[in-house]
């Protein structure tokens, strides 16, 4: 475990030898480098606008094994959150003030530090964040005496921190970027051997517990001091957590120059309202938030690419093939016409968000640590935007509703031809009684023979004059021909003729009887 022994500010895992280095004329100048999360930027931090009275600083995120406000749990200042005396002077000057360590004391790495930060909207105040050592062999310089004076591990007063352009031991290397990423994001953790298990935690981070931040301190040393710590368990732990290719993977997540370029590549730069507009983003920012804003557009969705959007925050997954950048296509639909601007903003962890701060001991033979500090006050983000114009589609003039064709008038039911009145079947005239004859009556021919009674010339002339021009009899014939003359007259004539015939027959029979 950490904090069990220290020599001239040097902290080693539990069980290591304790060596005290005595300061003298030939003393070795020692320094301890630290990374501070959320405190500072790449330039000298501005001081507080106005001095403030003594106050109690906020705690750093996460739990500690001991209470830093309990005077029985540590030496020196009773309340390690108190900012007063020399601490207050350093705070008013804009310096980071170390408060307590990972467990709630002042003997172990990492340390909690606080500083004045001007926030957005005119707000300002103390912000506390964890600081991680980046030089295992150097002095912690995190102690404080009863008067609030910061000291090294031997009790020597040290000056407030100065700001440096970079860590001279790490400048220009990938170590700065890797350490920055680890402190902000944490990393999976597996310890090897005694002193590196930390309660069996599986993830190292700054903001959870004493054990998780101690494990993260080990990972930081794996980057800053891979060959400095003479412990095979340390070497094995570093190998477990950073196998071949892992550091390269992390570097891909934190490009030196972050890019999030947006484009809207549509012919004419316009799209119809109600249609889907597609914006293409080329980025090398992976697993870090990219803020999307658009007006007057609605919610975005990912059309293509390995990325997710939650509450207008885009997160792009690192490419499996190790490419330095990827393309992501974003889709959005406009509900109103007019110009629209889409903006992507990102501030991934990078060296530009860190500053390096050193405390200098008095006398100068005992300088102390260097801190790499992250800025909590505004920094210049990476921003890209793309413009599009949405045009309203004129509503088409609706075609007139076709008038339904009138129901065709059904053809009138054809009137059936009137049933022709059948012509009356001509009635055969009664068969005339044959003239009496002395001889047997001859068999009559089928032809009808009309017997005409002998009439007096006067009568014949009268009948002829009455009917001659209208009546005609044709024989032989099975019946009297229909002459078209007046039927009543014809019947009268026929009846008279028949009666005459009957009389003649009757007279003829009487004559025959008389002759016998």
Tab-separated table of C-alpha atoms in Angstrom, residues 195-429:
chain	number	residue	atom	x	y	z
A	195	UNK	CA	0.869	-3.564	-2.723
A	196	UNK	CA	-0.939	-3.229	-6.085
A	197	UNK	CA	-4.315	-4.919	-5.516
A	198	UNK	CA	-6.114	-1.979	-3.859
A	199	UNK	CA	-9.030	-4.001	-2.618
A	200	UNK	CA	-9.482	-5.800	-5.946
A	201	UNK	CA	-10.857	-2.774	-7.818
A	202	UNK	CA	-11.375	-3.289	-11.563
A	203	UNK	CA	-11.385	0.335	-12.730
A	204	UNK	CA	-9.004	3.108	-11.757
A	205	UNK	CA	-10.309	6.673	-11.600
A	206	UNK	CA	-9.838	9.853	-9.601
A	207	UNK	CA	-13.323	10.592	-8.373
A	208	UNK	CA	-14.504	7.455	-6.577
A	209	UNK	CA	-12.468	6.221	-3.605
A	210	UNK	CA	-9.042	6.087	-1.996
A	211	UNK	CA	-8.299	2.757	-3.690
A	212	UNK	CA	-9.455	3.768	-7.188
A	213	UNK	CA	-7.319	6.912	-7.193
A	214	UNK	CA	-4.281	5.063	-5.786
A	215	UNK	CA	-4.620	2.567	-8.621
A	216	UNK	CA	-4.830	5.438	-11.099
A	217	UNK	CA	-1.640	6.906	-9.626
A	218	UNK	CA	0.125	3.623	-10.418
A	219	UNK	CA	-1.074	3.811	-14.045
A	220	UNK	CA	0.217	7.378	-14.317
A	221	UNK	CA	3.614	6.176	-13.100
A	222	UNK	CA	3.498	3.401	-15.716
A	223	UNK	CA	3.569	6.227	-18.290
A	224	UNK	CA	5.882	8.737	-16.580
A	225	UNK	CA	8.281	6.314	-14.840
A	226	UNK	CA	8.057	2.922	-16.564
A	227	UNK	CA	11.619	1.958	-15.605
A	228	UNK	CA	12.150	4.057	-12.466
A	229	UNK	CA	10.365	2.004	-9.818
A	230	UNK	CA	12.503	-1.028	-8.893
A	231	UNK	CA	9.658	-3.414	-8.173
A	232	UNK	CA	8.765	-6.449	-10.333
A	233	UNK	CA	5.141	-6.213	-9.193
A	234	UNK	CA	5.004	-2.663	-10.521
A	235	UNK	CA	6.471	-3.777	-13.851
A	236	UNK	CA	4.007	-6.674	-14.062
A	237	UNK	CA	1.079	-4.386	-13.215
A	238	UNK	CA	2.063	-1.973	-15.986
A	239	UNK	CA	2.302	-4.861	-18.473
A	240	UNK	CA	-1.161	-6.118	-17.524
A	241	UNK	CA	-2.799	-2.742	-18.041
A	242	UNK	CA	-0.802	-1.511	-21.041
A	243	UNK	CA	-0.220	-4.455	-23.358
A	244	UNK	CA	1.172	-3.922	-26.836
A	245	UNK	CA	-0.947	-1.455	-28.785
A	246	UNK	CA	-2.883	-0.073	-25.808
A	247	UNK	CA	-0.982	3.195	-25.581
A	248	UNK	CA	-1.372	3.671	-29.338
A	249	UNK	CA	-5.115	3.122	-28.957
A	250	UNK	CA	-5.337	5.771	-26.261
A	251	UNK	CA	-3.317	8.227	-28.329
A	252	UNK	CA	-5.830	7.827	-31.148
A	253	UNK	CA	-8.512	8.995	-28.714
A	254	UNK	CA	-6.667	12.218	-27.910
A	255	UNK	CA	-5.328	13.713	-31.153
A	256	UNK	CA	-2.823	16.507	-30.820
A	257	UNK	CA	-5.019	18.561	-33.146
A	258	UNK	CA	-8.676	17.625	-32.700
A	259	UNK	CA	-10.819	17.805	-35.828
A	260	UNK	CA	-14.602	17.817	-36.164
A	261	UNK	CA	-15.252	19.196	-39.642
A	262	UNK	CA	-18.865	19.472	-40.797
A	263	UNK	CA	-20.014	19.755	-44.381
A	264	UNK	CA	-23.350	19.915	-46.172
A	265	UNK	CA	-22.738	18.665	-49.681
A	266	UNK	CA	-25.969	19.053	-51.590
A	267	UNK	CA	-26.224	20.535	-55.051
A	268	UNK	CA	-27.443	24.095	-54.675
A	269	UNK	CA	-27.153	23.922	-50.899
A	270	UNK	CA	-30.885	23.531	-50.478
A	271	UNK	CA	-33.227	20.833	-49.340
A	272	UNK	CA	-36.984	20.778	-49.190
A	273	UNK	CA	-38.798	21.221	-45.923
A	274	UNK	CA	-39.908	17.843	-44.688
A	275	UNK	CA	-37.063	16.029	-46.431
A	276	UNK	CA	-34.035	14.615	-44.605
A	277	UNK	CA	-30.881	16.727	-44.748
A	278	UNK	CA	-27.567	14.899	-44.415
A	279	UNK	CA	-24.494	16.471	-42.843
A	280	UNK	CA	-21.120	14.759	-43.034
A	281	UNK	CA	-18.594	15.056	-40.215
A	282	UNK	CA	-14.946	14.086	-40.466
A	283	UNK	CA	-13.426	13.757	-37.013
A	284	UNK	CA	-10.480	12.343	-35.119
A	285	UNK	CA	-12.141	12.864	-31.737
A	286	UNK	CA	-13.165	9.486	-30.325
A	287	UNK	CA	-14.994	8.557	-27.121
A	288	UNK	CA	-15.217	12.247	-26.206
A	289	UNK	CA	-18.312	14.464	-26.325
A	290	UNK	CA	-18.998	16.534	-29.437
A	291	UNK	CA	-21.798	19.038	-28.875
A	292	UNK	CA	-24.243	19.537	-31.735
A	293	UNK	CA	-26.387	22.638	-32.058
A	294	UNK	CA	-28.701	23.646	-34.861
A	295	UNK	CA	-31.339	26.251	-35.460
A	296	UNK	CA	-34.124	25.912	-36.379
A	297	UNK	CA	-33.628	22.191	-36.898
A	298	UNK	CA	-34.920	19.397	-34.730
A	299	UNK	CA	-33.186	16.360	-33.276
A	300	UNK	CA	-30.306	14.690	-35.080
A	301	UNK	CA	-29.817	11.012	-35.762
A	302	UNK	CA	-26.823	9.040	-37.000
A	303	UNK	CA	-27.413	7.909	-40.593
A	304	UNK	CA	-24.107	6.081	-40.972
A	305	UNK	CA	-20.965	5.567	-38.947
A	306	UNK	CA	-20.171	4.045	-35.561
A	307	UNK	CA	-21.485	6.815	-33.331
A	308	UNK	CA	-24.307	7.642	-30.937
A	309	UNK	CA	-26.249	10.809	-30.113
A	310	UNK	CA	-27.717	11.471	-26.667
A	311	UNK	CA	-29.296	14.844	-25.873
A	312	UNK	CA	-27.454	16.515	-28.778
A	313	UNK	CA	-24.094	15.063	-27.667
A	314	UNK	CA	-22.324	13.024	-30.341
A	315	UNK	CA	-19.855	10.316	-29.306
A	316	UNK	CA	-17.815	8.639	-32.044
A	317	UNK	CA	-16.294	5.205	-31.493
A	318	UNK	CA	-12.626	4.743	-32.411
A	319	UNK	CA	-12.166	2.960	-35.745
A	320	UNK	CA	-11.373	-0.730	-35.500
A	321	UNK	CA	-8.735	-0.468	-38.232
A	322	UNK	CA	-6.781	2.210	-36.376
A	323	UNK	CA	-7.556	4.974	-38.871
A	324	UNK	CA	-6.683	8.470	-37.734
A	325	UNK	CA	-10.130	9.831	-38.579
A	326	UNK	CA	-13.577	8.646	-39.611
A	327	UNK	CA	-16.663	9.931	-41.395
A	328	UNK	CA	-20.025	10.103	-39.666
A	329	UNK	CA	-23.231	11.082	-41.453
A	330	UNK	CA	-25.855	12.965	-39.464
A	331	UNK	CA	-29.496	13.300	-40.495
A	332	UNK	CA	-32.039	15.931	-39.545
A	333	UNK	CA	-35.424	17.012	-40.875
A	334	UNK	CA	-36.527	20.646	-41.020
A	335	UNK	CA	-40.118	21.597	-40.346
A	336	UNK	CA	-39.887	25.202	-41.519
A	337	UNK	CA	-38.258	27.032	-44.391
A	338	UNK	CA	-35.179	29.225	-44.119
A	339	UNK	CA	-31.419	29.073	-43.510
A	340	UNK	CA	-30.058	26.736	-40.846
A	341	UNK	CA	-26.598	26.434	-39.294
A	342	UNK	CA	-25.332	23.235	-37.708
A	343	UNK	CA	-22.389	23.563	-35.307
A	344	UNK	CA	-20.166	20.886	-33.767
A	345	UNK	CA	-18.041	21.817	-30.748
A	346	UNK	CA	-15.541	19.629	-28.918
A	347	UNK	CA	-12.876	20.080	-26.258
A	348	UNK	CA	-11.198	16.688	-25.967
A	349	UNK	CA	-8.420	16.128	-23.447
A	350	UNK	CA	-5.197	17.464	-24.892
A	351	UNK	CA	-1.910	18.987	-23.842
A	352	UNK	CA	-3.290	22.453	-24.527
A	353	UNK	CA	-5.662	22.015	-21.573
A	354	UNK	CA	-2.820	21.352	-19.121
A	355	UNK	CA	-0.387	23.632	-17.365
A	356	UNK	CA	2.644	22.619	-15.352
A	357	UNK	CA	3.124	24.213	-11.945
A	358	UNK	CA	6.106	23.930	-9.572
A	359	UNK	CA	6.580	24.743	-5.924
A	360	UNK	CA	10.073	25.958	-5.036
A	361	UNK	CA	11.557	25.264	-1.612
A	362	UNK	CA	13.445	27.720	0.558
A	363	UNK	CA	16.385	27.390	0.518
A	364	UNK	CA	16.624	26.672	-3.209
A	365	UNK	CA	18.415	23.388	-2.528
A	366	UNK	CA	15.007	21.748	-2.036
A	367	UNK	CA	12.691	22.505	-4.949
A	368	UNK	CA	9.580	20.360	-5.095
A	369	UNK	CA	6.964	19.139	-7.440
A	370	UNK	CA	5.676	20.051	-10.848
A	371	UNK	CA	1.941	19.884	-11.444
A	372	UNK	CA	0.257	19.408	-14.762
A	373	UNK	CA	-3.026	21.260	-14.310
A	374	UNK	CA	-6.223	21.024	-16.362
A	375	UNK	CA	-8.105	24.236	-17.012
A	376	UNK	CA	-11.502	24.650	-15.415
A	377	UNK	CA	-11.920	28.156	-16.775
A	378	UNK	CA	-12.937	28.642	-20.417
A	379	UNK	CA	-10.613	27.341	-23.110
A	380	UNK	CA	-10.878	27.723	-26.856
A	381	UNK	CA	-12.882	24.742	-28.160
A	382	UNK	CA	-12.664	23.138	-31.568
A	383	UNK	CA	-15.689	24.287	-33.552
A	384	UNK	CA	-16.990	23.599	-37.034
A	385	UNK	CA	-20.228	24.572	-38.722
A	386	UNK	CA	-22.157	23.941	-41.907
A	387	UNK	CA	-25.010	25.905	-43.443
A	388	UNK	CA	-28.022	24.707	-45.362
A	389	UNK	CA	-31.121	26.363	-46.738
A	390	UNK	CA	-34.484	24.714	-46.434
A	391	UNK	CA	-37.077	25.710	-48.981
A	392	UNK	CA	-40.786	25.263	-48.781
A	393	UNK	CA	-42.247	23.096	-51.455
A	394	UNK	CA	-45.206	24.870	-53.108
A	395	UNK	CA	-48.307	22.955	-52.508
A	396	UNK	CA	-49.560	21.546	-55.780
A	397	UNK	CA	-52.896	22.840	-57.010
A	398	UNK	CA	-55.193	20.004	-56.365
A	399	UNK	CA	-56.783	18.510	-59.413
A	400	UNK	CA	-60.510	19.261	-59.487
A	401	UNK	CA	-62.493	16.472	-58.097
A	402	UNK	CA	-63.810	14.709	-61.150
A	403	UNK	CA	-67.566	14.903	-61.473
A	404	UNK	CA	-68.846	11.449	-61.567
A	405	UNK	CA	-70.230	10.533	-64.961
A	406	UNK	CA	-73.995	10.746	-64.935
A	407	UNK	CA	-75.561	7.425	-64.551
A	408	UNK	CA	-76.390	6.476	-68.096
A	409	UNK	CA	-80.075	6.428	-68.756
A	410	UNK	CA	-80.916	2.896	-69.399
A	411	UNK	CA	-82.299	2.269	-72.809
A	412	UNK	CA	-86.024	2.147	-72.582
A	413	UNK	CA	-87.249	-1.329	-72.403
A	414	UNK	CA	-88.170	-2.014	-75.974
A	415	UNK	CA	-91.873	-2.125	-76.384
A	416	UNK	CA	-92.703	-5.457	-77.671
A	417	UNK	CA	-94.329	-5.346	-81.024
A	418	UNK	CA	-98.042	-5.547	-80.542
A	419	UNK	CA	-99.254	-9.011	-81.039
A	420	UNK	CA	-100.861	-8.902	-84.439
A	421	UNK	CA	-104.530	-9.517	-84.342
A	422	UNK	CA	-104.926	-12.787	-86.113
A	423	UNK	CA	-107.058	-12.626	-89.165
A	424	UNK	CA	-110.342	-14.387	-88.547
A	425	UNK	CA	-110.271	-17.893	-89.768
A	426	UNK	CA	-112.650	-17.946	-92.700
A	427	UNK	CA	-115.717	-19.999	-91.955
A	428	UNK	CA	-116.463	-22.524	-94.626
A	429	UNK	CA	-119.924	-21.994	-96.028
